[in-house]
Coordinates of C-alpha atoms in Angstrom, one line a residue:
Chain D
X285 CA 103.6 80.9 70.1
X286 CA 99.8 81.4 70.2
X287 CA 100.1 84.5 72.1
X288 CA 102.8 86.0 69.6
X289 CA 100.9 85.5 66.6
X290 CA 97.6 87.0 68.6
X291 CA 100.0 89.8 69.7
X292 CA 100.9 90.7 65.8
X293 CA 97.2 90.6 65.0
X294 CA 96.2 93.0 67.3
X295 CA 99.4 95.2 66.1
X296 CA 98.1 94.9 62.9
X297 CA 94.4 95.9 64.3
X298 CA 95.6 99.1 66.0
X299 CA 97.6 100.3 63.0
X300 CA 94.6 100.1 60.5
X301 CA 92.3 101.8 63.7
X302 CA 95.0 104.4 63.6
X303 CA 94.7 104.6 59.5
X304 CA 91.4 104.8 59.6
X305 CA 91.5 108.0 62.5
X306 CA 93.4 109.4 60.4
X307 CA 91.3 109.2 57.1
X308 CA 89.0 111.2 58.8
X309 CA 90.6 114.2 57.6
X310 CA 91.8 113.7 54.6
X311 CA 92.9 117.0 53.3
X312 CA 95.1 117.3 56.2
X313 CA 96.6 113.5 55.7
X314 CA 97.8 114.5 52.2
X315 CA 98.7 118.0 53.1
X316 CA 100.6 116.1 56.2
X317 CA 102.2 113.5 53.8
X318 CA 103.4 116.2 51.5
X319 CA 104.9 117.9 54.6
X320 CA 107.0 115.0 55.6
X321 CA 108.1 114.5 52.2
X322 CA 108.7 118.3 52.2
X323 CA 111.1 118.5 55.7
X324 CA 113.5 115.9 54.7
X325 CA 113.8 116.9 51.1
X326 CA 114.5 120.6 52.3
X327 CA 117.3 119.0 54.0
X328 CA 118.5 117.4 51.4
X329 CA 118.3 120.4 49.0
X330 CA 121.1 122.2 51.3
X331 CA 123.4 119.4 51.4
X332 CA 123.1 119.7 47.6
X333 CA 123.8 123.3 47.3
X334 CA 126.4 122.9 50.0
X335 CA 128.1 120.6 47.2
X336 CA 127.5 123.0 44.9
X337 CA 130.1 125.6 46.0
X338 CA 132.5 123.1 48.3
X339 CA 133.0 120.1 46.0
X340 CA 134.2 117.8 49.0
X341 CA 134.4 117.7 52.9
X342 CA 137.2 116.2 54.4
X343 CA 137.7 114.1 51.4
X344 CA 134.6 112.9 50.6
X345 CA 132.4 113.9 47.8
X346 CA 129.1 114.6 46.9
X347 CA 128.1 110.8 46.3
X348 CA 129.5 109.5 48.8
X349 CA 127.4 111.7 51.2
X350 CA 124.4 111.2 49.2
X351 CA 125.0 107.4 49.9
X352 CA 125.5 108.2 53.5
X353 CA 122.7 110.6 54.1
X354 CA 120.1 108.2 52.1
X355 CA 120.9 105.0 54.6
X356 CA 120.7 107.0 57.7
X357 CA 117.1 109.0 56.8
X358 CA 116.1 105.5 55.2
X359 CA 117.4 103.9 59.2
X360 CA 115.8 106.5 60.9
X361 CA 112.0 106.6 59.1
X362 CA 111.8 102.5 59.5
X363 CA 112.5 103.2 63.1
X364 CA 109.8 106.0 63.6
X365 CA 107.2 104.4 61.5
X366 CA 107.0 101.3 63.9
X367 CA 108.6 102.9 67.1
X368 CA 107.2 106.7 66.9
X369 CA 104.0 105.4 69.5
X370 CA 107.0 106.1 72.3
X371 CA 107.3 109.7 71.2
X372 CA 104.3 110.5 72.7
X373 CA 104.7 108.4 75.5
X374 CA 105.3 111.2 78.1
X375 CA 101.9 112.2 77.2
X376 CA 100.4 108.8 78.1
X377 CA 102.0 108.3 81.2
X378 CA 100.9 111.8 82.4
X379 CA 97.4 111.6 81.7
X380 CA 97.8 107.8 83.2
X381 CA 97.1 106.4 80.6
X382 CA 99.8 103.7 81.2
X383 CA 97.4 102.7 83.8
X384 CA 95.5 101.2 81.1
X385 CA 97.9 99.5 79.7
X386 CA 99.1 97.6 82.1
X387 CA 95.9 95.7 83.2
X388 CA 95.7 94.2 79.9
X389 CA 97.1 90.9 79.3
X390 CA 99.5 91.9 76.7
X391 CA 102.7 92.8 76.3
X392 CA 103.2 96.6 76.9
X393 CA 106.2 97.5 74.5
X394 CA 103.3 96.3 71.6
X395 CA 100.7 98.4 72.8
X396 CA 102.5 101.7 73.0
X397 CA 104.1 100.3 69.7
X398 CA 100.6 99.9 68.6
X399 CA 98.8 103.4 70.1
X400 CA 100.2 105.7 67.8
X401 CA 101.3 103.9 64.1
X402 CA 102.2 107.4 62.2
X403 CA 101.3 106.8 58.3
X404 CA 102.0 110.7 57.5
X405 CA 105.7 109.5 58.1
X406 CA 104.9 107.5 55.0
X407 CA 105.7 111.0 53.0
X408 CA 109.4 110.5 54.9
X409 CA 109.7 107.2 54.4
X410 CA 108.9 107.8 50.6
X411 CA 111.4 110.6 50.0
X412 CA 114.1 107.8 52.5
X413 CA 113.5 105.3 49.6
X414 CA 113.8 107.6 46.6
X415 CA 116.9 109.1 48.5
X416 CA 118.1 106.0 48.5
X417 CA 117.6 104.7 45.3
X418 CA 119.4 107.4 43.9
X419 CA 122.2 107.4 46.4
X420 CA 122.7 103.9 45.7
X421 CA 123.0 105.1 41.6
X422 CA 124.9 107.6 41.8
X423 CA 127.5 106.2 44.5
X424 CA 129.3 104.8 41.6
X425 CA 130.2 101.6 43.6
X426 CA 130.4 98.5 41.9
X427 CA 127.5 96.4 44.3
X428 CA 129.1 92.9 44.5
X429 CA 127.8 90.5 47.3
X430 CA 129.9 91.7 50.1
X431 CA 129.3 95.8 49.2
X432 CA 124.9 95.1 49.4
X433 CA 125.7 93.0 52.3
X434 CA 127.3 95.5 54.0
X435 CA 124.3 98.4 53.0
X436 CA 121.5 95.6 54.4
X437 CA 123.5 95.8 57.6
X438 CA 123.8 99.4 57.7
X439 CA 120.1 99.4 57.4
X440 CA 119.4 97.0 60.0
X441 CA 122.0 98.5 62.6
X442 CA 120.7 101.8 62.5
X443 CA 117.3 100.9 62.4
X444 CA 117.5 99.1 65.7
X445 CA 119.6 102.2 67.2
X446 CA 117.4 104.5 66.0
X447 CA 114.5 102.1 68.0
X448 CA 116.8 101.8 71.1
X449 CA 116.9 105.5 71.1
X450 CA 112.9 105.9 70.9
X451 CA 112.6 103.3 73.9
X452 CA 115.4 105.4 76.2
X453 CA 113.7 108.8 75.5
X454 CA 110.0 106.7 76.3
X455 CA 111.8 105.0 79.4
X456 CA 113.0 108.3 80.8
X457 CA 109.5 109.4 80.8
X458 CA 108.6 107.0 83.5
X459 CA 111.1 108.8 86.3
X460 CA 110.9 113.3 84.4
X461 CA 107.2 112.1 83.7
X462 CA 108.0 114.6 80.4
X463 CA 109.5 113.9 77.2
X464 CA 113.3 115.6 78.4
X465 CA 114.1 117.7 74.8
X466 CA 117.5 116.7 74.9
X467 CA 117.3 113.3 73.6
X468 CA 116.0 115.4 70.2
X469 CA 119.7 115.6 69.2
X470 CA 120.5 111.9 69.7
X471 CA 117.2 110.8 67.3
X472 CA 116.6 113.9 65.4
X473 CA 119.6 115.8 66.2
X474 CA 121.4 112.5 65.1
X475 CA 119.4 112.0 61.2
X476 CA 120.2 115.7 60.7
X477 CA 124.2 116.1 61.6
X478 CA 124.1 111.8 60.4
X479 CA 124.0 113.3 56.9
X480 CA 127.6 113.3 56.8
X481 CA 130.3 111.2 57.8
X482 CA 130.6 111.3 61.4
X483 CA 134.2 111.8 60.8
X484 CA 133.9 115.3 59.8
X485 CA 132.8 116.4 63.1
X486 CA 136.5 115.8 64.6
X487 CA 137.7 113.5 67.0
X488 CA 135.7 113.6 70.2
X489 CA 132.5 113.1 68.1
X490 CA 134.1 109.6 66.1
X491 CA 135.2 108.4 69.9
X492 CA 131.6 109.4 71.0
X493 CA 129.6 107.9 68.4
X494 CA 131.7 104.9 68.3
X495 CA 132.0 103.8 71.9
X496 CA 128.5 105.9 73.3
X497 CA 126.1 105.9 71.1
X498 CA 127.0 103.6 68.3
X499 CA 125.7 105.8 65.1
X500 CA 129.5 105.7 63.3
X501 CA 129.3 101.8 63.2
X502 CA 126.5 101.5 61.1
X503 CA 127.6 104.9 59.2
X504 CA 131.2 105.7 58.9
X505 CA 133.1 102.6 59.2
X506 CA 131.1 100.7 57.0
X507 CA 131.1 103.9 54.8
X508 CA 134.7 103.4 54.9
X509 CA 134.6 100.2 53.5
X510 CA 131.8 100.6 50.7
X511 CA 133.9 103.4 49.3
X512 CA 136.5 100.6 49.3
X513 CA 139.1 103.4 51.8
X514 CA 139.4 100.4 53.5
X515 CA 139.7 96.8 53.0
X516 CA 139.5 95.5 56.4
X517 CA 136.1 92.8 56.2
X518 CA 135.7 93.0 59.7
X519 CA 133.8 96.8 59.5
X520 CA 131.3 95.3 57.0
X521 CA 129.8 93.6 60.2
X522 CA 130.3 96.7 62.8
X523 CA 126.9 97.5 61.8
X524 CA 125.6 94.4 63.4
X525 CA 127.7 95.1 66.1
X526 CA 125.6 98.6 66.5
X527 CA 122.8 96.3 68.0
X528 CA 123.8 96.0 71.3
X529 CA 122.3 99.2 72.1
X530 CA 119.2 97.9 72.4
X531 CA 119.7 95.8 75.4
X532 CA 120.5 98.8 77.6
X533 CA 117.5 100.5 76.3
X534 CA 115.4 97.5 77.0
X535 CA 117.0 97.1 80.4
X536 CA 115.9 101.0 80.8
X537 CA 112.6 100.3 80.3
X538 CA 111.6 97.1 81.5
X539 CA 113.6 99.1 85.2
X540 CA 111.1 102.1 84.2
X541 CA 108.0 100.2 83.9
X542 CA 108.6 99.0 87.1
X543 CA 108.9 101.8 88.9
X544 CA 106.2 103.6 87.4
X545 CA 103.9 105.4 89.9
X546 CA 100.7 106.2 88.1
X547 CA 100.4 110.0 88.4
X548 CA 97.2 110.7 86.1
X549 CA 94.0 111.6 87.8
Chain C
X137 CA 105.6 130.1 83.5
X138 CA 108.9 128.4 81.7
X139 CA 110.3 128.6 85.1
X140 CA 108.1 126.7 87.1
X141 CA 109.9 123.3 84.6
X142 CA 113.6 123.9 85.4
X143 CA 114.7 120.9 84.5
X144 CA 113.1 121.1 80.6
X145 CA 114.3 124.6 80.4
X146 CA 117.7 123.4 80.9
X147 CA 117.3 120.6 79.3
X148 CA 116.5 123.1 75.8
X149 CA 119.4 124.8 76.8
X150 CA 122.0 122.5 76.6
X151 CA 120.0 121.0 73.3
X152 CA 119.9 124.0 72.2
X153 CA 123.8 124.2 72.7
X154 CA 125.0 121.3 71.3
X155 CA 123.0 121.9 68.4
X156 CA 124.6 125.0 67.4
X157 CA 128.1 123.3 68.2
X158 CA 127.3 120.4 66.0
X159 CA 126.3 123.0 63.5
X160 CA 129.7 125.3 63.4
X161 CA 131.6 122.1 63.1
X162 CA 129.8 120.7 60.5
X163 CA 130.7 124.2 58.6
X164 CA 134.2 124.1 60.0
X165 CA 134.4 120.9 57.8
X166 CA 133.5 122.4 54.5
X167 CA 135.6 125.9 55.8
X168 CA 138.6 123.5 55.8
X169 CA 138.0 121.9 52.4
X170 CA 137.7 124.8 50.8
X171 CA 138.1 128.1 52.3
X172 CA 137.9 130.3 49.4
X173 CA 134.0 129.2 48.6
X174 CA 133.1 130.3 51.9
X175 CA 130.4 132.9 51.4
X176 CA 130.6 134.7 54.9
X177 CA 133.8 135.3 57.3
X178 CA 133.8 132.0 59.7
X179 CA 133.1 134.4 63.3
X180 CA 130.5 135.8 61.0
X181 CA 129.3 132.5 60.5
X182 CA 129.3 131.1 64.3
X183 CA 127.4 134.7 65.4
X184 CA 124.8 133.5 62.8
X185 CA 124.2 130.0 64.5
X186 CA 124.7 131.2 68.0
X187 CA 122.5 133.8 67.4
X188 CA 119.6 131.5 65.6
X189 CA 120.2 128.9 68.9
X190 CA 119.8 132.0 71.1
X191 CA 116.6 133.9 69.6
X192 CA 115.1 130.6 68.2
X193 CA 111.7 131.0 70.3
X194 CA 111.3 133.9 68.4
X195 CA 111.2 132.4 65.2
X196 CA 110.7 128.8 64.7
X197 CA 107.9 128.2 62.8
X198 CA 107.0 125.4 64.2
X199 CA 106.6 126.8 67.7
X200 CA 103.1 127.4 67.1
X201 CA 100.3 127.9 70.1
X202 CA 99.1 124.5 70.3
X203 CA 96.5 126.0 72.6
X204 CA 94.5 127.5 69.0
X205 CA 94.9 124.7 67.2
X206 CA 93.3 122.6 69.6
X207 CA 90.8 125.2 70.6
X208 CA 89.8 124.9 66.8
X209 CA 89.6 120.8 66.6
X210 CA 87.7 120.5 70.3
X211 CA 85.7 123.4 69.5
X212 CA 86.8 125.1 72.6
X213 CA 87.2 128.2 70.1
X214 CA 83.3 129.2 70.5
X215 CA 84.5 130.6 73.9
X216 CA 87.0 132.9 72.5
X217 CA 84.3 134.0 69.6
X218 CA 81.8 135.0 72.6
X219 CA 84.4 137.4 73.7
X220 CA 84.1 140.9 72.3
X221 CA 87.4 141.2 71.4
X222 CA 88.8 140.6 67.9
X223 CA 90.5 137.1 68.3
X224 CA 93.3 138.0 65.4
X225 CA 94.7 140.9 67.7
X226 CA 94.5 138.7 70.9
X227 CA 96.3 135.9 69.3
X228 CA 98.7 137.8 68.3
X229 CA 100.0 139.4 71.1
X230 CA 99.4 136.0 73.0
X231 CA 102.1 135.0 70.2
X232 CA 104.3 137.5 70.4
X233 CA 104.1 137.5 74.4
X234 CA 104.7 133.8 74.2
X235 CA 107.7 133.8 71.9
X236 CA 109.5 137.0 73.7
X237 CA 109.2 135.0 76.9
X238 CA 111.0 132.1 76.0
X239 CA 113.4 133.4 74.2
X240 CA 113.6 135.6 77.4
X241 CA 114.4 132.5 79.4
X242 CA 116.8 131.0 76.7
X243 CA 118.8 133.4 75.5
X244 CA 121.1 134.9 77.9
X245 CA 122.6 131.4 79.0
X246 CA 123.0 130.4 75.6
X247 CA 124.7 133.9 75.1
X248 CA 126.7 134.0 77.9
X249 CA 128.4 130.8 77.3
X250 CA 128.9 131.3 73.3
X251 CA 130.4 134.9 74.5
X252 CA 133.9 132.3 75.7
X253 CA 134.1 130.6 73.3
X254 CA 137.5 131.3 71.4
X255 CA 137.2 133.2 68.2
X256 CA 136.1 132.4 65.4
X257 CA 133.6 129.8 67.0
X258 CA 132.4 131.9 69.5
X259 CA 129.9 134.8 69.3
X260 CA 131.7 137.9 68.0
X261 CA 131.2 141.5 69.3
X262 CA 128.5 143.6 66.7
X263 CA 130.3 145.3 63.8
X264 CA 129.6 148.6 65.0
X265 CA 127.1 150.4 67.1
X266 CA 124.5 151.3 64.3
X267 CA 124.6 147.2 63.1
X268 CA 123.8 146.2 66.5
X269 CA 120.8 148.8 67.0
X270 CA 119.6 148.2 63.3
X271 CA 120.0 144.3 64.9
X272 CA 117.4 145.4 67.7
X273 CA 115.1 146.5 64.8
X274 CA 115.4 144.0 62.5
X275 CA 115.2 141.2 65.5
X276 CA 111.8 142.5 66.3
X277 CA 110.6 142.8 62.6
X278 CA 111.5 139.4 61.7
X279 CA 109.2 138.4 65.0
X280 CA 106.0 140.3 63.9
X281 CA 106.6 139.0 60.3
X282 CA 107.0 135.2 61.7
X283 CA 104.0 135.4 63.8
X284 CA 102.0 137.0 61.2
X285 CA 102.7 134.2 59.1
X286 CA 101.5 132.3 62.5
X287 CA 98.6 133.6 62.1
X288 CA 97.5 133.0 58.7
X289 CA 97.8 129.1 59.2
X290 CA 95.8 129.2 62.5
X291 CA 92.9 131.3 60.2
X292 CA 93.5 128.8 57.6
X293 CA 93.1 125.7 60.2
X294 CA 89.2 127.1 60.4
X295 CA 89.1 125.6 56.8
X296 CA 91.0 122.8 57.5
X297 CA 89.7 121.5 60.8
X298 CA 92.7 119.4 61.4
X299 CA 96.1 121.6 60.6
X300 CA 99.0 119.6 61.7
X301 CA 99.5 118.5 57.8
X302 CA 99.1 122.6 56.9
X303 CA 101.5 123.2 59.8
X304 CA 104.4 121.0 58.5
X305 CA 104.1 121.8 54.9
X306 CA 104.8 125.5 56.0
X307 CA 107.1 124.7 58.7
X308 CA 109.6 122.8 56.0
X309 CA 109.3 125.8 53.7
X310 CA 109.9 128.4 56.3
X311 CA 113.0 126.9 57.4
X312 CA 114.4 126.3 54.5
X313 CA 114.0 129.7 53.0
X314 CA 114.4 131.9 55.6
X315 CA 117.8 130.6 56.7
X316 CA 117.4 128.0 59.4
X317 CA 119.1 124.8 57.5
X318 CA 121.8 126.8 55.8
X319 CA 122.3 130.8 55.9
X320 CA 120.8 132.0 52.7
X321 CA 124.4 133.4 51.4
X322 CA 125.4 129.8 50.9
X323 CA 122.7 129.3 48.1
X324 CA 123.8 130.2 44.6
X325 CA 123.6 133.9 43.8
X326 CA 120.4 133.4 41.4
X327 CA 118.7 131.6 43.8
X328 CA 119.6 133.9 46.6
X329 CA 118.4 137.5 44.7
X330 CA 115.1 135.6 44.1
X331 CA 115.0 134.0 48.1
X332 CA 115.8 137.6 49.6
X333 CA 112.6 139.3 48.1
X334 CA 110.3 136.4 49.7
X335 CA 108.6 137.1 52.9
X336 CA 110.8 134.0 54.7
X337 CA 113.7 135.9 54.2
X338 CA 112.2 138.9 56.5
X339 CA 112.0 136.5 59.2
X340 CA 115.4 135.3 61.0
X341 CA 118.2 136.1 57.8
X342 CA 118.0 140.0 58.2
X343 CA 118.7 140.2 62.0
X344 CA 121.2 137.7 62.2
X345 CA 123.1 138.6 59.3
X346 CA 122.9 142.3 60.1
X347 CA 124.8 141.6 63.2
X348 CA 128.1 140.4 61.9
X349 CA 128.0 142.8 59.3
X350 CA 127.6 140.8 56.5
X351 CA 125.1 143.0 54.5
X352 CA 126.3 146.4 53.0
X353 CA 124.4 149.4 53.5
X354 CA 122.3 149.4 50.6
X355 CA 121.2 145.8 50.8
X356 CA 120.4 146.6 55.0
X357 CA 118.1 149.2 53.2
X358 CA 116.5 147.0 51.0
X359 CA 115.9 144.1 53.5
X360 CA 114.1 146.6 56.2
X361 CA 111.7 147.8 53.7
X362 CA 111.4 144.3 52.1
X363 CA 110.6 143.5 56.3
X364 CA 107.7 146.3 56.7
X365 CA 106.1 145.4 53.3
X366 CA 105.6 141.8 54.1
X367 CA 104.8 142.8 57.9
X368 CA 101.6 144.8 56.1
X369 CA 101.1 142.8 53.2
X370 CA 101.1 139.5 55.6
X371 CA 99.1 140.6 58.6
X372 CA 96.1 142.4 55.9
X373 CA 96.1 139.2 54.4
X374 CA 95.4 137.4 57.8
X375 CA 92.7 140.1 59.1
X376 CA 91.1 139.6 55.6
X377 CA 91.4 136.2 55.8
X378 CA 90.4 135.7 59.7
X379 CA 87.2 138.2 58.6
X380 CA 86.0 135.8 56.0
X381 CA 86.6 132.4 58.2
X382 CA 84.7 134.1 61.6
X383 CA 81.4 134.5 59.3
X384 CA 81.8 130.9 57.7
X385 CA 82.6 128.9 60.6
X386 CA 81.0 126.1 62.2
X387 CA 81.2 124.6 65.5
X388 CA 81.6 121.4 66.2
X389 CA 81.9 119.4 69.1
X390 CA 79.7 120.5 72.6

């Protein structure tokens, strides 16, 4: 218990360390926040103008994206806030860093967590929440118990796949010893095409997202439900079921720390 | 030197791939819900992405030579001041050499493969000879416009010290106006006169849009001049700009 509470200090310790690095230059903080604010809002601003001149896609309409876009940007910054430190993981265990972090006495998922805490994201995170607050106004959904229910869910589930997905690319580091591109469509790839109902994609992509990589159980089949297309109550908790994805991804690493072969010099 | 990582060049390739694919079927959703609005034939449309997926070294924005930028925090740049060489010109053609190479590497996979795929997702054949040369053109002065516009954020990173914020500020605007989210013919037609006179839309839009032949003769005009005024207007901006930062600057670090 001790060690768990010492363990959050520290976290908290390396994040204001990392705030503080970055205060050093402001002007490119504020220009970096602005930025982040900038790239998600951009992608926003097409899905609007795409709903401009189409005024549905595969039956859904403008709100109802909105809604679905706003959860999965809002999923996807909480995950890269707190799990981002893996993204540049490739660079730590190439430089052997990692090294480093194993001799300490301390768990090492909290110390990569903890070496890289990215506050420009903040600017993401901000436009996530406004997204979201609108999305959640404009839905036109009447929010009774079971309908915010079901939104909490969808938060949590895709933050922890989102995080799941951060470990894997991180873990795969230990065996490529470089960050492989091609997880970039399951995290970023994912936020981007996640803006609208997996659905619309066709088939193979539903069957794939649902039994692969679980991104339409905390995003369409809820979705489903909110919009009230379906009444069954049992895909108001798919979301939670999204979860288990972490457990392979944990397995991954805790196989890929143990394996590791320090390669820095 | 992209071929000495095999693995991470295939690696982008097949990224690279299933991004465009995700891409023409998220379109192929809105072309079924309402073909009529569509802006652009759908081949058209799937040469556009392919295309973009193919020649994307050449202009994503935020492909940038991390190798300046960090010369410019470390202070490692003092070494390319001593040279006697002007350090605009030679970080420009390292740019240009840089981008052409990996789009080099990338492109004829990507190509080859998006060349089977059944019409209208796959990569159509040029709408006539002249499109396809006027393609070749317009391909390579949408590259010297992109890295010009390179250029003036590694000058302004002088003033900055630190530029990754600079960097994604004009990373999120260049994408978004020159194309790369949504071809600009999607915007509404207001919004689309005023995008096509900006110096974004010189960068990927002309070339890829020129292919399928989904510009008329006098608009092709109009966006190759458009093209070689930015080109000038944006590199004697830089020089000007590049001049003023190599008398002001001060090195730090040792």
């Amino acid at each position: 218990m001790n060690k768990k509470k010492s363990s959050i200090k520290l976290y908290i310790h390396y994040i204001s360390i990392n705030i503080r690095c970055m205060m050093q230059y402001k002007s490119s903080f504020f220009l970096n926040v602005t930025g982040q604010f900038l790239v998600s809002f951009t992608v926003f601003l097409s899905m609007f103008f795409m709903f401009k001149r189409f005024s549905s896609v595969e039956g859904f309409t403008y709100s109802e994206v909105l809604l679905c876009f706003s959860t999965i940007l809002l999923d996807f910054s909480l995950a890269e806030m707190f799990a981002r430190g893996f993204d540049s993981f490739s660079v730590m265990v190439r430089g052997g860093d990692f090294d480093r972090i194993l001799v300490r006495p301390r768990g090492e998922i909290m110390q990569v967590l903890g070496s890289k805490f990215e506050l420009t994201r903040i600017g993401r995170m901000l436009q996530a929440i406004m997204m979201f607050i609108y999305g959640i106004m404009a839905s036109g959904i009447t929010w009774n118990f079971s309908g915010i229910l079901t939104i909490v869910f969808m938060i949590i589930g895709g933050t922890v796949v989102f995080s799941a997905l951060f470990l894997i690319y991180a873990s795969i580091c230990f065996f490529t010893l470089d960050g492989l591109e091609f997880m970039n469509i399951f995290t970023d790839g994912a936020k981007e095409f996640g803006q609208y109902p997996t659905a619309i994609y066709g088939k193979k992509i539903l069957l794939f997202t649902t039994f692969v990589i679980p991104y339409s159980l905390f995003q369409y089949y809820p979705l489903l439900f909110l919009t009230g297309r379906s009444g069954n109550i049992l895909l108001m908790f798919l979301p939670l079921g999204a979860c288990w994805f972490i457990i392979p991804a944990l397995m991954l690493w805790k196989f890929g720390v143990r394996h590791y072969k320090s390669s820095g010099s | 030197m992209g071929l000495q990582y095999r693995a991470a060049a295939l690696a982008g390739i097949v990224t690279q791939f299933a991004w465009g694919f995700l891409e023409i079927l998220m379109f192929r959703a809105f072309y079924r819900a309402d073909a009529s609005a569509f802006p652009m034939d759908f081949s058209a449309l799937s040469s556009y992405i392919w295309l973009q997926q193919s020649f994307l070294a050449l202009f994503a924005a935020w492909m940038m030579e991390n190798d300046i930028m960090d010369s410019i925090v470390t202070g490692n740049i003092s070494y390319e001041l001593c040279r006697p060489i002007s350090i605009y010109n030679m970080w420009y053609t390292r740019s240009i050499a840089n981008r052409l190479a990996r789009a080099f590497l990338r492109c004829f996979p990507i190509l080859a493969v998006a060349v089977f795929i059944p019409n209208p997702y796959g990569i159509a054949a040029p709408a006539s000879l002249l499109h396809f040369l006027l393609f070749l053109i317009t391909l390579i002065l949408g590259l010297a416009v992109t890295v010009s516009f390179c250029m003036l954020i590694y000058v302004l990173a002088f003033f900055t010290v630190s530029a990754q914020g600079l960097r994604i500020v004009f990373t999120s605007v260049v994408e978004f106006f020159t194309g790369g989210l949504i071809p600009l013919p999607f915007f509404p037609e207001k919004m689309q006169r005023v995008m096509e006179l900006l110096p974004f839309a010189s960068m990927q839009n002309v070339a890829l849009r020129i292919y399928s032949g989904s510009m008329g003769g006098y608009e092709m005009k109009k966006a190759v001049i458009i093209q070689v005024f930015w080109l000038v207007a944006v590199t004697a901006a830089g020089k000007l700009l590049c001049h003023v930062a190599e008398k002001r600057i001060v090195v730090q670090g040792g």
